[in-house]
Short mmCIF file of N, CA and C in Angstrom, two decimals:
data_model
loop_
_atom_site.label_atom_id
_atom_site.label_comp_id
_atom_site.label_asym_id
_atom_site.label_seq_id
_atom_site.Cartn_x
_atom_site.Cartn_y
_atom_site.Cartn_z
N UNK A 1204 0.88 -1.23 -0.01
CA UNK A 1204 0.02 -0.01 0.03
C UNK A 1204 0.88 1.28 0.00
N UNK A 1205 0.38 2.30 -0.64
CA UNK A 1205 1.17 3.53 -0.70
C UNK A 1205 1.32 4.12 0.70
N UNK A 1206 0.46 3.79 1.61
CA UNK A 1206 0.54 4.37 2.99
C UNK A 1206 1.57 3.63 3.91
N UNK A 1207 2.22 2.59 3.41
CA UNK A 1207 3.25 1.96 4.09
C UNK A 1207 4.61 2.67 3.79
N UNK A 1208 5.32 3.20 4.82
CA UNK A 1208 6.58 3.93 4.48
C UNK A 1208 7.57 2.98 3.83
N UNK A 1209 8.50 3.55 3.10
CA UNK A 1209 9.56 2.72 2.47
C UNK A 1209 10.31 1.94 3.53
N UNK A 1210 10.84 0.79 3.15
CA UNK A 1210 11.44 -0.09 4.13
C UNK A 1210 12.97 0.18 4.32
N UNK A 1211 13.51 1.07 3.47
CA UNK A 1211 14.91 1.42 3.56
C UNK A 1211 15.09 2.66 4.47
N UNK A 1212 16.14 2.79 5.21
CA UNK A 1212 16.32 4.00 5.93
C UNK A 1212 16.35 5.26 5.04
N UNK A 1213 15.78 6.34 5.51
CA UNK A 1213 15.78 7.56 4.73
C UNK A 1213 17.15 8.06 4.53
N UNK A 1214 17.46 8.87 3.48
CA UNK A 1214 18.81 9.44 3.33
C UNK A 1214 19.12 10.43 4.39
N UNK A 1215 20.47 10.56 4.66
CA UNK A 1215 20.88 11.64 5.53
C UNK A 1215 20.59 12.99 4.83
N UNK A 1216 20.68 14.08 5.58
CA UNK A 1216 20.41 15.38 4.99
C UNK A 1216 21.47 15.59 3.86
N UNK A 1217 21.08 16.45 2.83
CA UNK A 1217 22.12 16.87 1.83
C UNK A 1217 23.27 17.45 2.50
N UNK A 1218 24.45 17.29 1.98
CA UNK A 1218 25.67 17.57 2.62
C UNK A 1218 25.71 18.95 3.25
N UNK A 1219 25.22 19.94 2.46
CA UNK A 1219 25.28 21.32 2.93
C UNK A 1219 24.33 21.63 4.13
N UNK A 1220 23.48 20.66 4.43
CA UNK A 1220 22.46 20.85 5.53
C UNK A 1220 22.74 19.95 6.73
N UNK A 1221 23.87 19.18 6.73
CA UNK A 1221 24.12 18.22 7.75
C UNK A 1221 24.45 18.86 9.02
N UNK A 1222 23.94 18.26 10.16
CA UNK A 1222 24.22 18.75 11.46
C UNK A 1222 25.68 18.42 11.80
N UNK A 1223 26.12 19.07 12.83
CA UNK A 1223 27.50 18.74 13.31
C UNK A 1223 27.43 17.37 14.04
N UNK A 1224 28.58 16.84 14.23
CA UNK A 1224 28.71 15.61 14.97
C UNK A 1224 28.02 15.61 16.31
N UNK A 1225 27.27 14.60 16.77
CA UNK A 1225 26.65 14.62 18.05
C UNK A 1225 27.61 14.63 19.17
N UNK B 1045 -14.15 20.50 11.54
CA UNK B 1045 -13.53 21.58 10.67
C UNK B 1045 -12.53 20.96 9.72
N UNK B 1046 -12.01 21.76 8.88
CA UNK B 1046 -11.01 21.24 7.91
C UNK B 1046 -9.68 20.91 8.62
N UNK B 1047 -8.97 19.94 8.15
CA UNK B 1047 -7.69 19.59 8.70
C UNK B 1047 -6.62 20.51 8.04
N UNK B 1048 -5.94 21.24 8.84
CA UNK B 1048 -4.91 22.07 8.33
C UNK B 1048 -3.56 21.34 8.35
N UNK B 1049 -3.05 21.15 7.16
CA UNK B 1049 -1.79 20.45 7.08
C UNK B 1049 -0.59 21.42 6.99
N UNK B 1050 0.51 21.03 7.55
CA UNK B 1050 1.67 21.88 7.52
C UNK B 1050 2.37 21.85 6.17
N UNK B 1051 2.77 23.02 5.67
CA UNK B 1051 3.50 23.05 4.46
C UNK B 1051 5.01 23.07 4.71
N UNK B 1052 5.71 22.26 3.90
CA UNK B 1052 7.17 22.23 3.97
C UNK B 1052 7.76 22.47 2.63
N UNK B 1053 9.02 22.88 2.55
CA UNK B 1053 9.73 23.21 1.38
C UNK B 1053 10.87 22.20 1.15
N UNK B 1054 11.11 21.74 -0.04
CA UNK B 1054 12.22 20.87 -0.32
C UNK B 1054 13.50 21.70 -0.23
N UNK B 1055 14.47 21.28 0.53
CA UNK B 1055 15.76 22.04 0.60
C UNK B 1055 16.72 21.67 -0.46
N UNK B 1056 16.46 20.58 -1.13
CA UNK B 1056 17.28 20.14 -2.22
C UNK B 1056 16.46 19.22 -3.13
N UNK B 1057 17.02 18.97 -4.28
CA UNK B 1057 16.37 18.03 -5.14
C UNK B 1057 16.31 16.58 -4.56
N UNK B 1058 15.19 15.91 -4.67
CA UNK B 1058 15.15 14.53 -4.16
C UNK B 1058 14.64 13.62 -5.26
N UNK B 1059 15.44 12.60 -5.54
CA UNK B 1059 14.97 11.59 -6.52
C UNK B 1059 14.52 10.31 -5.75
N UNK B 1060 13.36 9.86 -6.09
CA UNK B 1060 12.79 8.70 -5.41
C UNK B 1060 13.62 7.45 -5.62
N UNK B 1061 13.67 6.59 -4.60
CA UNK B 1061 14.39 5.37 -4.73
C UNK B 1061 13.52 4.14 -4.55
N UNK B 1062 12.26 4.31 -4.31
CA UNK B 1062 11.28 3.21 -4.32
C UNK B 1062 9.95 3.71 -4.69
N UNK B 1063 9.04 2.77 -4.99
CA UNK B 1063 7.78 3.10 -5.73
C UNK B 1063 6.89 4.16 -5.18
N UNK B 1064 6.75 4.21 -3.81
CA UNK B 1064 5.72 5.08 -3.24
C UNK B 1064 6.33 6.40 -2.74
N UNK B 1065 7.55 6.71 -3.20
CA UNK B 1065 8.17 7.95 -2.83
C UNK B 1065 7.86 8.95 -3.90
N UNK B 1066 8.16 10.24 -3.65
CA UNK B 1066 8.00 11.31 -4.59
C UNK B 1066 9.35 11.86 -5.02
N UNK B 1067 9.50 12.27 -6.26
CA UNK B 1067 10.63 12.98 -6.76
C UNK B 1067 10.31 14.47 -6.80
N UNK B 1068 11.09 15.29 -6.19
CA UNK B 1068 10.77 16.75 -6.08
C UNK B 1068 11.99 17.60 -6.34
N UNK B 1069 11.81 18.79 -6.71
CA UNK B 1069 12.90 19.74 -6.93
C UNK B 1069 13.11 20.67 -5.73
N UNK B 1070 14.29 21.23 -5.59
CA UNK B 1070 14.58 22.17 -4.55
C UNK B 1070 13.60 23.34 -4.61
N UNK B 1071 12.99 23.65 -3.53
CA UNK B 1071 12.07 24.77 -3.49
C UNK B 1071 10.64 24.41 -3.64
N UNK B 1072 10.37 23.14 -4.10
CA UNK B 1072 8.98 22.67 -4.21
C UNK B 1072 8.30 22.68 -2.86
N UNK B 1073 7.00 22.89 -2.83
CA UNK B 1073 6.25 22.87 -1.61
C UNK B 1073 5.41 21.66 -1.56
N UNK B 1074 5.31 21.08 -0.33
CA UNK B 1074 4.41 19.91 -0.09
C UNK B 1074 3.64 20.06 1.20
N UNK B 1075 2.53 19.44 1.34
CA UNK B 1075 1.84 19.35 2.57
C UNK B 1075 2.15 18.01 3.19
N UNK B 1076 2.47 18.04 4.52
CA UNK B 1076 2.85 16.79 5.23
C UNK B 1076 1.52 16.22 5.89
N UNK B 1077 1.25 14.98 5.56
CA UNK B 1077 0.06 14.33 6.02
C UNK B 1077 0.30 13.52 7.27
N UNK B 1078 1.42 12.84 7.23
CA UNK B 1078 1.82 11.91 8.32
C UNK B 1078 3.33 11.93 8.50
N UNK B 1079 3.78 12.02 9.76
CA UNK B 1079 5.23 11.89 10.08
C UNK B 1079 5.51 10.55 10.76
N UNK B 1080 6.11 9.71 9.96
CA UNK B 1080 6.47 8.42 10.46
C UNK B 1080 7.78 8.54 11.33
N UNK B 1081 7.89 7.78 12.39
CA UNK B 1081 9.11 7.87 13.18
C UNK B 1081 10.31 7.32 12.43
N UNK B 1082 10.09 6.66 11.32
CA UNK B 1082 11.17 6.21 10.47
C UNK B 1082 11.90 7.33 9.85
N UNK B 1083 11.30 8.50 9.85
CA UNK B 1083 11.88 9.69 9.11
C UNK B 1083 11.35 9.86 7.73
N UNK B 1084 10.48 8.94 7.33
CA UNK B 1084 9.75 9.09 6.10
C UNK B 1084 8.43 9.80 6.35
N UNK B 1085 8.18 10.91 5.62
CA UNK B 1085 6.92 11.60 5.87
C UNK B 1085 6.03 11.50 4.63
N UNK B 1086 4.74 11.17 4.96
CA UNK B 1086 3.77 11.07 3.77
C UNK B 1086 3.35 12.48 3.42
N UNK B 1087 3.54 12.82 2.13
CA UNK B 1087 3.28 14.21 1.70
C UNK B 1087 2.33 14.22 0.47
N UNK B 1088 1.81 15.38 0.29
CA UNK B 1088 0.94 15.54 -0.92
C UNK B 1088 1.21 16.86 -1.61
N UNK B 1089 1.05 16.85 -2.89
CA UNK B 1089 1.02 18.09 -3.69
C UNK B 1089 -0.40 18.10 -4.37
N UNK B 1090 -0.62 19.08 -5.17
CA UNK B 1090 -1.92 19.14 -5.83
C UNK B 1090 -2.16 17.85 -6.70
N UNK B 1091 -1.03 17.28 -7.19
CA UNK B 1091 -1.28 16.15 -8.07
C UNK B 1091 -0.71 14.84 -7.70
N UNK B 1092 0.15 14.80 -6.54
CA UNK B 1092 0.79 13.61 -6.14
C UNK B 1092 0.72 13.36 -4.70
N UNK B 1093 0.76 12.07 -4.26
CA UNK B 1093 0.98 11.70 -2.85
C UNK B 1093 2.02 10.69 -2.74
N UNK B 1094 2.81 10.81 -1.73
CA UNK B 1094 3.86 9.77 -1.50
C UNK B 1094 4.84 10.19 -0.38
N UNK B 1095 5.88 9.42 -0.26
CA UNK B 1095 6.75 9.54 0.88
C UNK B 1095 8.01 10.37 0.49
N UNK B 1096 8.43 11.24 1.40
CA UNK B 1096 9.67 11.99 1.20
C UNK B 1096 10.44 11.92 2.54
N UNK B 1097 11.80 12.02 2.42
CA UNK B 1097 12.60 12.00 3.66
C UNK B 1097 12.51 13.32 4.38
N UNK B 1098 12.23 13.23 5.71
CA UNK B 1098 12.21 14.53 6.47
C UNK B 1098 13.41 15.32 6.34
N UNK B 1099 14.60 14.64 6.12
CA UNK B 1099 15.89 15.38 6.05
C UNK B 1099 15.89 16.30 4.89
N UNK B 1100 15.02 16.21 3.92
CA UNK B 1100 15.01 17.07 2.80
C UNK B 1100 13.86 18.19 2.92
N UNK B 1101 13.25 18.24 4.06
CA UNK B 1101 12.13 19.14 4.19
C UNK B 1101 12.35 20.21 5.24
N UNK B 1102 12.02 21.41 5.02
CA UNK B 1102 12.03 22.43 6.11
C UNK B 1102 10.64 23.07 6.13
N UNK B 1103 10.21 23.50 7.36
CA UNK B 1103 8.92 24.06 7.45
C UNK B 1103 8.86 25.39 6.80
N UNK B 1104 7.72 25.71 6.13
CA UNK B 1104 7.62 27.00 5.41
C UNK B 1104 7.65 28.14 6.35
N UNK B 1105 7.06 27.93 7.53
CA UNK B 1105 6.89 29.01 8.51
C UNK B 1105 8.00 29.07 9.50
N UNK B 1106 9.28 28.92 9.05
CA UNK B 1106 10.32 29.07 9.97
C UNK B 1106 10.67 27.80 10.74
N UNK B 1107 11.72 27.74 11.54
CA UNK B 1107 12.14 26.54 12.16
C UNK B 1107 11.08 26.07 13.11
N UNK B 1108 10.87 24.78 13.18
CA UNK B 1108 9.85 24.12 14.01
C UNK B 1108 10.50 23.32 15.09
N UNK B 1109 11.31 24.00 15.94
CA UNK B 1109 12.11 23.25 16.86
C UNK B 1109 11.31 22.64 18.03
N UNK B 1110 10.09 23.16 18.17
CA UNK B 1110 9.28 22.65 19.28
C UNK B 1110 9.01 21.19 19.14
N UNK B 1111 9.06 20.70 17.85
CA UNK B 1111 8.76 19.27 17.66
C UNK B 1111 9.98 18.36 17.93
N UNK B 1112 11.17 18.93 17.99
CA UNK B 1112 12.35 18.20 18.27
C UNK B 1112 12.37 17.80 19.77
N UNK B 1113 12.57 16.52 19.98
CA UNK B 1113 12.71 16.10 21.41
C UNK B 1113 14.06 16.56 21.88
N UNK B 1114 14.15 16.73 23.18
CA UNK B 1114 15.44 17.01 23.86
C UNK B 1114 16.26 15.72 23.95
N UNK B 1115 17.59 15.83 23.91
CA UNK B 1115 18.39 14.64 24.14
C UNK B 1115 18.18 14.17 25.57
N UNK B 1116 18.38 12.84 25.79
CA UNK B 1116 18.24 12.22 27.07
C UNK B 1116 19.56 11.48 27.30
N UNK B 1117 20.44 12.15 28.01
CA UNK B 1117 21.85 11.67 28.13
C UNK B 1117 22.00 10.41 29.03
N UNK B 1118 20.85 10.09 29.75
CA UNK B 1118 20.94 8.86 30.51
C UNK B 1118 20.74 7.72 29.57
N UNK B 1119 20.09 7.90 28.42
CA UNK B 1119 19.95 6.90 27.43
C UNK B 1119 18.82 6.00 27.68
N UNK B 1120 18.16 5.56 26.61
CA UNK B 1120 17.03 4.59 26.69
C UNK B 1120 17.44 3.36 25.90
N UNK B 1121 17.20 2.18 26.54
CA UNK B 1121 17.72 0.95 25.97
C UNK B 1121 16.86 0.47 24.75
N UNK B 1122 17.57 0.27 23.68
CA UNK B 1122 16.99 -0.22 22.35
C UNK B 1122 17.90 -1.37 21.91
N UNK B 1123 17.42 -2.18 21.01
CA UNK B 1123 18.28 -3.04 20.33
C UNK B 1123 18.10 -2.94 18.85
N UNK B 1124 19.19 -3.35 18.09
CA UNK B 1124 19.14 -3.25 16.65
C UNK B 1124 18.34 -4.44 16.15
N UNK B 1125 17.54 -4.18 15.12
CA UNK B 1125 16.77 -5.25 14.46
C UNK B 1125 17.42 -5.68 13.18
N UNK B 1126 18.36 -4.82 12.74
CA UNK B 1126 19.07 -5.15 11.55
C UNK B 1126 20.44 -4.51 11.66
N UNK B 1127 21.44 -5.10 10.97
CA UNK B 1127 22.76 -4.43 10.96
C UNK B 1127 22.71 -3.25 10.09
N UNK B 1128 23.58 -2.32 10.36
CA UNK B 1128 23.79 -1.13 9.53
C UNK B 1128 25.25 -0.76 9.49
N UNK B 1129 25.74 -0.50 8.29
CA UNK B 1129 27.17 -0.05 8.14
C UNK B 1129 27.17 1.38 7.88
N UNK B 1130 27.92 2.12 8.73
CA UNK B 1130 28.03 3.58 8.65
C UNK B 1130 28.49 4.03 7.17
N UNK B 1131 27.84 5.03 6.63
CA UNK B 1131 28.23 5.63 5.37
C UNK B 1131 28.80 6.99 5.51
N UNK B 1132 28.55 7.62 6.63
CA UNK B 1132 29.10 8.92 6.97
C UNK B 1132 29.93 8.71 8.29
N UNK B 1133 30.86 9.73 8.44
CA UNK B 1133 31.77 9.57 9.59
C UNK B 1133 31.03 9.77 10.96
N UNK B 1134 29.82 10.40 10.90
CA UNK B 1134 29.12 10.64 12.20
C UNK B 1134 28.07 9.60 12.43
N UNK B 1135 28.09 8.49 11.62
CA UNK B 1135 27.16 7.36 11.90
C UNK B 1135 27.92 6.26 12.66
N UNK B 1136 27.16 5.29 13.14
CA UNK B 1136 27.76 4.21 13.87
C UNK B 1136 27.34 2.83 13.19
N UNK B 1137 28.30 1.95 13.07
CA UNK B 1137 28.05 0.62 12.45
C UNK B 1137 27.70 -0.35 13.61
N UNK B 1138 26.63 -1.10 13.44
CA UNK B 1138 26.28 -2.07 14.43
C UNK B 1138 25.73 -3.30 13.81
N UNK B 1139 25.96 -4.44 14.47
CA UNK B 1139 25.38 -5.72 14.01
C UNK B 1139 23.93 -5.86 14.48
N UNK B 1140 23.27 -6.86 14.08
CA UNK B 1140 21.84 -7.16 14.56
C UNK B 1140 21.88 -7.57 15.98
N UNK B 1141 20.84 -7.30 16.69
CA UNK B 1141 20.56 -7.73 18.12
C UNK B 1141 21.59 -7.16 19.08
N UNK B 1142 22.10 -5.97 18.81
CA UNK B 1142 23.02 -5.30 19.74
C UNK B 1142 22.17 -4.34 20.58
N UNK B 1143 22.44 -4.40 21.90
CA UNK B 1143 21.77 -3.42 22.76
C UNK B 1143 22.52 -2.12 22.85
N UNK B 1144 21.85 -1.05 22.65
CA UNK B 1144 22.49 0.29 22.70
C UNK B 1144 21.63 1.26 23.46
N UNK B 1145 22.19 2.43 23.80
CA UNK B 1145 21.40 3.47 24.39
C UNK B 1145 20.98 4.56 23.39
N UNK B 1146 19.72 4.97 23.30
CA UNK B 1146 19.31 6.03 22.45
C UNK B 1146 19.41 7.30 23.31
N UNK B 1147 20.16 8.25 22.84
CA UNK B 1147 20.19 9.52 23.63
C UNK B 1147 19.51 10.70 22.95
N UNK B 1148 19.16 10.56 21.69
CA UNK B 1148 18.47 11.68 21.05
C UNK B 1148 17.55 11.13 19.92
N UNK B 1149 16.24 11.21 20.10
CA UNK B 1149 15.36 10.79 19.06
C UNK B 1149 14.98 11.88 18.17
N UNK B 1150 15.58 11.92 17.01
CA UNK B 1150 15.31 13.01 16.12
C UNK B 1150 14.17 12.62 15.10
N UNK B 1151 13.41 13.60 14.70
CA UNK B 1151 12.19 13.36 13.83
C UNK B 1151 12.55 12.91 12.51
N UNK B 1152 13.85 13.18 12.09
CA UNK B 1152 14.19 12.75 10.69
C UNK B 1152 14.60 11.31 10.54
N UNK B 1153 14.47 10.52 11.65
CA UNK B 1153 14.68 9.10 11.60
C UNK B 1153 16.10 8.66 11.87
N UNK B 1154 16.98 9.61 12.13
CA UNK B 1154 18.38 9.28 12.44
C UNK B 1154 18.60 9.63 13.88
N UNK B 1155 18.67 8.60 14.74
CA UNK B 1155 18.76 8.80 16.17
C UNK B 1155 20.21 8.71 16.62
N UNK B 1156 20.54 9.46 17.65
CA UNK B 1156 21.85 9.44 18.20
C UNK B 1156 21.93 8.35 19.25
N UNK B 1157 22.78 7.38 19.04
CA UNK B 1157 22.86 6.26 19.91
C UNK B 1157 24.29 6.13 20.48
N UNK B 1158 24.36 5.48 21.67
CA UNK B 1158 25.66 5.30 22.34
C UNK B 1158 25.84 3.78 22.58
N UNK B 1159 27.07 3.35 22.25
CA UNK B 1159 27.43 1.99 22.52
C UNK B 1159 28.83 2.05 23.06
N UNK B 1160 28.91 1.86 24.46
CA UNK B 1160 30.16 2.06 25.10
C UNK B 1160 30.69 3.46 24.93
N UNK B 1161 31.89 3.61 24.45
CA UNK B 1161 32.48 4.90 24.26
C UNK B 1161 32.05 5.58 22.94
N UNK B 1162 31.40 4.76 22.10
CA UNK B 1162 31.07 5.27 20.74
C UNK B 1162 29.72 5.90 20.69
N UNK B 1163 29.61 6.98 19.91
CA UNK B 1163 28.36 7.67 19.72
C UNK B 1163 28.18 7.95 18.21
N UNK B 1164 26.95 7.83 17.68
CA UNK B 1164 26.78 8.16 16.28
C UNK B 1164 25.32 8.01 15.91
N UNK B 1165 24.99 8.44 14.65
CA UNK B 1165 23.71 8.32 14.12
C UNK B 1165 23.38 6.90 13.70
N UNK B 1166 22.16 6.46 13.94
CA UNK B 1166 21.71 5.09 13.47
C UNK B 1166 20.26 5.25 13.01
N UNK B 1167 19.83 4.45 11.93
CA UNK B 1167 18.44 4.63 11.48
C UNK B 1167 17.44 4.09 12.52
N UNK B 1168 16.52 4.97 12.90
CA UNK B 1168 15.51 4.58 13.97
C UNK B 1168 14.71 3.37 13.48
N UNK B 1169 14.56 3.18 12.13
CA UNK B 1169 13.71 2.08 11.70
C UNK B 1169 14.37 0.74 11.91
N UNK B 1170 15.65 0.73 12.32
CA UNK B 1170 16.35 -0.54 12.55
C UNK B 1170 16.59 -0.74 14.03
N UNK B 1171 15.75 -0.07 14.84
CA UNK B 1171 15.83 -0.18 16.32
C UNK B 1171 14.46 -0.54 16.96
N UNK B 1172 14.45 -1.31 18.02
CA UNK B 1172 13.26 -1.48 18.77
C UNK B 1172 13.62 -1.50 20.22
N UNK B 1173 12.60 -1.15 21.03
CA UNK B 1173 12.81 -1.05 22.49
C UNK B 1173 13.23 -2.49 22.97
N UNK B 1174 14.18 -2.56 23.89
CA UNK B 1174 14.51 -3.91 24.41
C UNK B 1174 13.33 -4.51 25.03
N UNK B 1175 13.17 -5.79 24.87
CA UNK B 1175 12.07 -6.52 25.52
C UNK B 1175 10.80 -6.51 24.68
N UNK B 1176 10.75 -5.70 23.64
CA UNK B 1176 9.54 -5.66 22.85
C UNK B 1176 9.62 -6.60 21.65
N UNK B 1177 8.50 -7.24 21.32
CA UNK B 1177 8.56 -8.18 20.20
C UNK B 1177 8.57 -7.39 18.86
N UNK B 1178 9.25 -7.98 17.87
CA UNK B 1178 9.29 -7.33 16.59
C UNK B 1178 8.01 -7.33 15.84
#
């Protein structure tokens, strides 16, 4: 069903939007 | 009354990688219908419905930090349901069935976890609370 989320992990943010290391 | 959906903007171009996702261009606007803890959000435009990664979305009405949970440095015990190999230097690689501490649950589906001395991002969809059935 379209309402089931994808089964693969979502991508990390695009490089220029990435957070700093936790 | 009518359901008011939040509008988000694509911060970069996104190309779908599976059937029920959407492909969008930077700057496109979508309404978010459902926020899955996996970090995939169900979105709609005038002509399409499908999933987009929260990491590519920013709220139209300025930052929405109220929705972000605070870190919990004591940690909450979870275990991995699947292995994951880090692809970025700030991620952590773990095997299946490893118990770790979750210290920050982020809405984009990448949680900060701690295993001994190591800390890094891990996909929330590959974690379950310890003691809970899959």
